[in-house]
């Protein structure tokens, strides 16, 4: 089997290392962005639900001031508040789910790009070995 010169072998190894380095940088970047997203999500959830908790505490007083605390209007207002609270939480959840899915797609893309790049290098190396073998066979 025809073999590569030490310089050629080193060049192919350097290409592999460059691909792996770029991949590691991508993965690190995506992981950092995921951590920031998780932190941001936690902070936004806390802020949203704290604000909603304060609003919920004020509801009875708002209806009592108008003499509606024991009426069906208060019950409907409370039901509307709960519906809106659930929707706000779902919107927030959906937003962060979409962002997390985008990061997962980016990671998958990085995996695919790395595999394809390494396969290209392997192909180039195999083609070079074949060319060397053909030259050696032609010399005989």
CSV table of C-alpha atoms in Angstrom, one decimal:
chain,number,residue,atom,x,y,z
A,1,UNK,CA,0.0,0.0,0.0
A,2,UNK,CA,1.3,3.4,-0.9
A,3,UNK,CA,1.9,5.7,2.0
A,4,UNK,CA,2.0,9.4,2.5
A,5,UNK,CA,5.1,11.4,3.2
A,6,UNK,CA,5.4,12.7,6.7
A,7,UNK,CA,4.6,16.2,5.5
A,8,UNK,CA,1.4,15.0,3.7
A,9,UNK,CA,0.3,13.0,6.7
A,10,UNK,CA,0.9,16.0,9.0
A,11,UNK,CA,-1.1,18.2,6.6
A,12,UNK,CA,-4.1,15.9,6.8
A,13,UNK,CA,-3.8,15.7,10.5
A,14,UNK,CA,-3.7,19.4,10.8
A,15,UNK,CA,-6.9,19.7,8.7
A,16,UNK,CA,-8.6,17.2,11.0
A,17,UNK,CA,-7.5,19.2,14.0
A,18,UNK,CA,-8.8,22.4,12.5
A,19,UNK,CA,-12.2,20.8,11.9
A,20,UNK,CA,-12.3,19.5,15.5
A,21,UNK,CA,-11.2,22.8,16.9
A,22,UNK,CA,-13.9,24.7,14.9
A,23,UNK,CA,-16.5,22.1,16.0
A,24,UNK,CA,-15.4,22.5,19.7
A,25,UNK,CA,-15.8,26.3,19.4
A,26,UNK,CA,-19.3,25.9,17.9
A,27,UNK,CA,-20.3,23.5,20.7
A,28,UNK,CA,-18.9,25.7,23.4
A,29,UNK,CA,-20.7,28.7,21.9
A,30,UNK,CA,-24.0,26.9,21.6
A,31,UNK,CA,-23.7,25.6,25.2
A,32,UNK,CA,-23.0,29.1,26.5
A,33,UNK,CA,-26.0,30.4,24.6
A,34,UNK,CA,-28.2,27.6,26.1
A,35,UNK,CA,-27.0,28.5,29.6
A,36,UNK,CA,-27.8,32.2,29.0
A,37,UNK,CA,-31.2,31.2,27.6
A,38,UNK,CA,-31.9,29.1,30.6
A,39,UNK,CA,-30.9,31.9,33.0
A,40,UNK,CA,-33.0,34.4,31.0
A,41,UNK,CA,-36.0,32.1,31.0
A,42,UNK,CA,-35.8,31.6,34.8
A,43,UNK,CA,-35.5,35.3,35.4
A,44,UNK,CA,-38.5,36.1,33.1
A,45,UNK,CA,-40.6,33.4,34.6
A,46,UNK,CA,-39.9,34.7,38.1
A,47,UNK,CA,-40.6,38.3,37.0
A,48,UNK,CA,-43.8,37.3,35.2
A,49,UNK,CA,-45.2,35.2,38.0
A,50,UNK,CA,-44.2,37.6,40.7
A,51,UNK,CA,-46.1,40.4,38.8
A,52,UNK,CA,-49.1,38.1,38.3
A,53,UNK,CA,-49.1,37.2,42.0
A,54,UNK,CA,-49.2,40.9,43.0
A,55,UNK,CA,-52.1,41.5,40.5
A,56,UNK,CA,-54.0,38.5,41.9
A,57,UNK,CA,-53.7,39.8,45.4
A,58,UNK,CA,-55.2,43.1,44.3
A,59,UNK,CA,-58.2,41.6,42.6
A,60,UNK,CA,-60.5,41.2,45.7
A,61,UNK,CA,-59.8,44.8,46.7
A,62,UNK,CA,-60.6,46.1,43.2
A,63,UNK,CA,-64.0,44.3,43.2
A,64,UNK,CA,-64.8,45.0,46.9
A,65,UNK,CA,-64.3,48.7,46.3
A,66,UNK,CA,-67.1,48.6,43.8
A,67,UNK,CA,-69.3,46.3,45.9
A,68,UNK,CA,-68.9,43.4,43.5
A,69,UNK,CA,-66.9,40.9,45.6
A,70,UNK,CA,-69.8,38.6,46.2
A,71,UNK,CA,-71.2,38.9,42.8
A,72,UNK,CA,-70.7,36.6,39.8
A,73,UNK,CA,-68.7,39.4,38.2
A,74,UNK,CA,-65.9,38.9,40.6
A,75,UNK,CA,-65.9,35.1,39.8
A,76,UNK,CA,-65.8,35.8,36.1
A,77,UNK,CA,-63.0,38.4,36.6
A,78,UNK,CA,-61.1,35.8,38.6
A,79,UNK,CA,-61.6,33.2,35.9
A,80,UNK,CA,-60.5,35.7,33.2
A,81,UNK,CA,-57.4,36.5,35.3
A,82,UNK,CA,-56.5,32.8,35.6
A,83,UNK,CA,-57.0,32.2,31.9
A,84,UNK,CA,-54.8,35.2,31.1
A,85,UNK,CA,-52.2,34.0,33.6
A,86,UNK,CA,-52.1,30.6,31.9
A,87,UNK,CA,-51.8,32.1,28.5
A,88,UNK,CA,-49.0,34.4,29.5
A,89,UNK,CA,-47.1,31.4,30.9
A,90,UNK,CA,-47.7,29.4,27.7
A,91,UNK,CA,-46.5,32.3,25.5
A,92,UNK,CA,-43.3,32.5,27.6
A,93,UNK,CA,-42.8,28.7,27.5
A,94,UNK,CA,-43.4,28.6,23.7
A,95,UNK,CA,-40.9,31.4,23.1
A,96,UNK,CA,-38.2,29.7,25.0
A,97,UNK,CA,-39.1,26.3,23.5
A,98,UNK,CA,-38.6,27.7,20.0
A,99,UNK,CA,-35.3,29.3,21.0
A,100,UNK,CA,-34.1,26.0,22.5
A,101,UNK,CA,-35.1,24.1,19.4
A,102,UNK,CA,-33.1,26.6,17.3
A,103,UNK,CA,-30.0,25.9,19.4
A,104,UNK,CA,-30.6,22.1,19.1
A,105,UNK,CA,-30.8,22.5,15.3
A,106,UNK,CA,-27.5,24.5,15.3
A,107,UNK,CA,-25.9,21.8,17.3
A,108,UNK,CA,-27.1,19.1,15.0
A,109,UNK,CA,-25.9,21.2,12.0
A,110,UNK,CA,-22.5,21.5,13.7
A,111,UNK,CA,-22.4,17.7,14.1
A,112,UNK,CA,-23.2,17.2,10.5
A,113,UNK,CA,-20.7,19.7,9.2
A,114,UNK,CA,-18.0,18.1,11.3
A,115,UNK,CA,-18.8,14.7,10.0
A,116,UNK,CA,-18.9,15.9,6.4
A,117,UNK,CA,-15.6,17.8,6.8
A,118,UNK,CA,-13.8,14.8,8.3
A,119,UNK,CA,-15.2,12.6,5.5
A,120,UNK,CA,-13.9,15.0,2.9
A,121,UNK,CA,-10.5,14.9,4.5
A,122,UNK,CA,-10.6,11.1,4.5
A,123,UNK,CA,-11.6,11.1,0.8
A,124,UNK,CA,-8.7,13.5,-0.1
A,125,UNK,CA,-6.3,11.3,1.8
A,126,UNK,CA,-7.6,8.1,0.1
A,127,UNK,CA,-7.3,9.8,-3.3
A,128,UNK,CA,-3.8,10.9,-2.6
A,129,UNK,CA,-2.8,7.4,-1.5
A,130,UNK,CA,-4.4,6.0,-4.7
A,131,UNK,CA,-2.4,8.5,-6.8
A,132,UNK,CA,0.8,7.5,-5.1
A,133,UNK,CA,0.0,3.8,-5.6
A,134,UNK,CA,-0.7,4.5,-9.3
A,135,UNK,CA,2.6,6.4,-9.7
A,136,UNK,CA,4.5,3.5,-8.0
A,137,UNK,CA,2.8,0.9,-10.2
A,138,UNK,CA,3.6,2.9,-13.3
A,139,UNK,CA,7.2,3.1,-12.3
A,140,UNK,CA,7.5,-0.7,-12.1
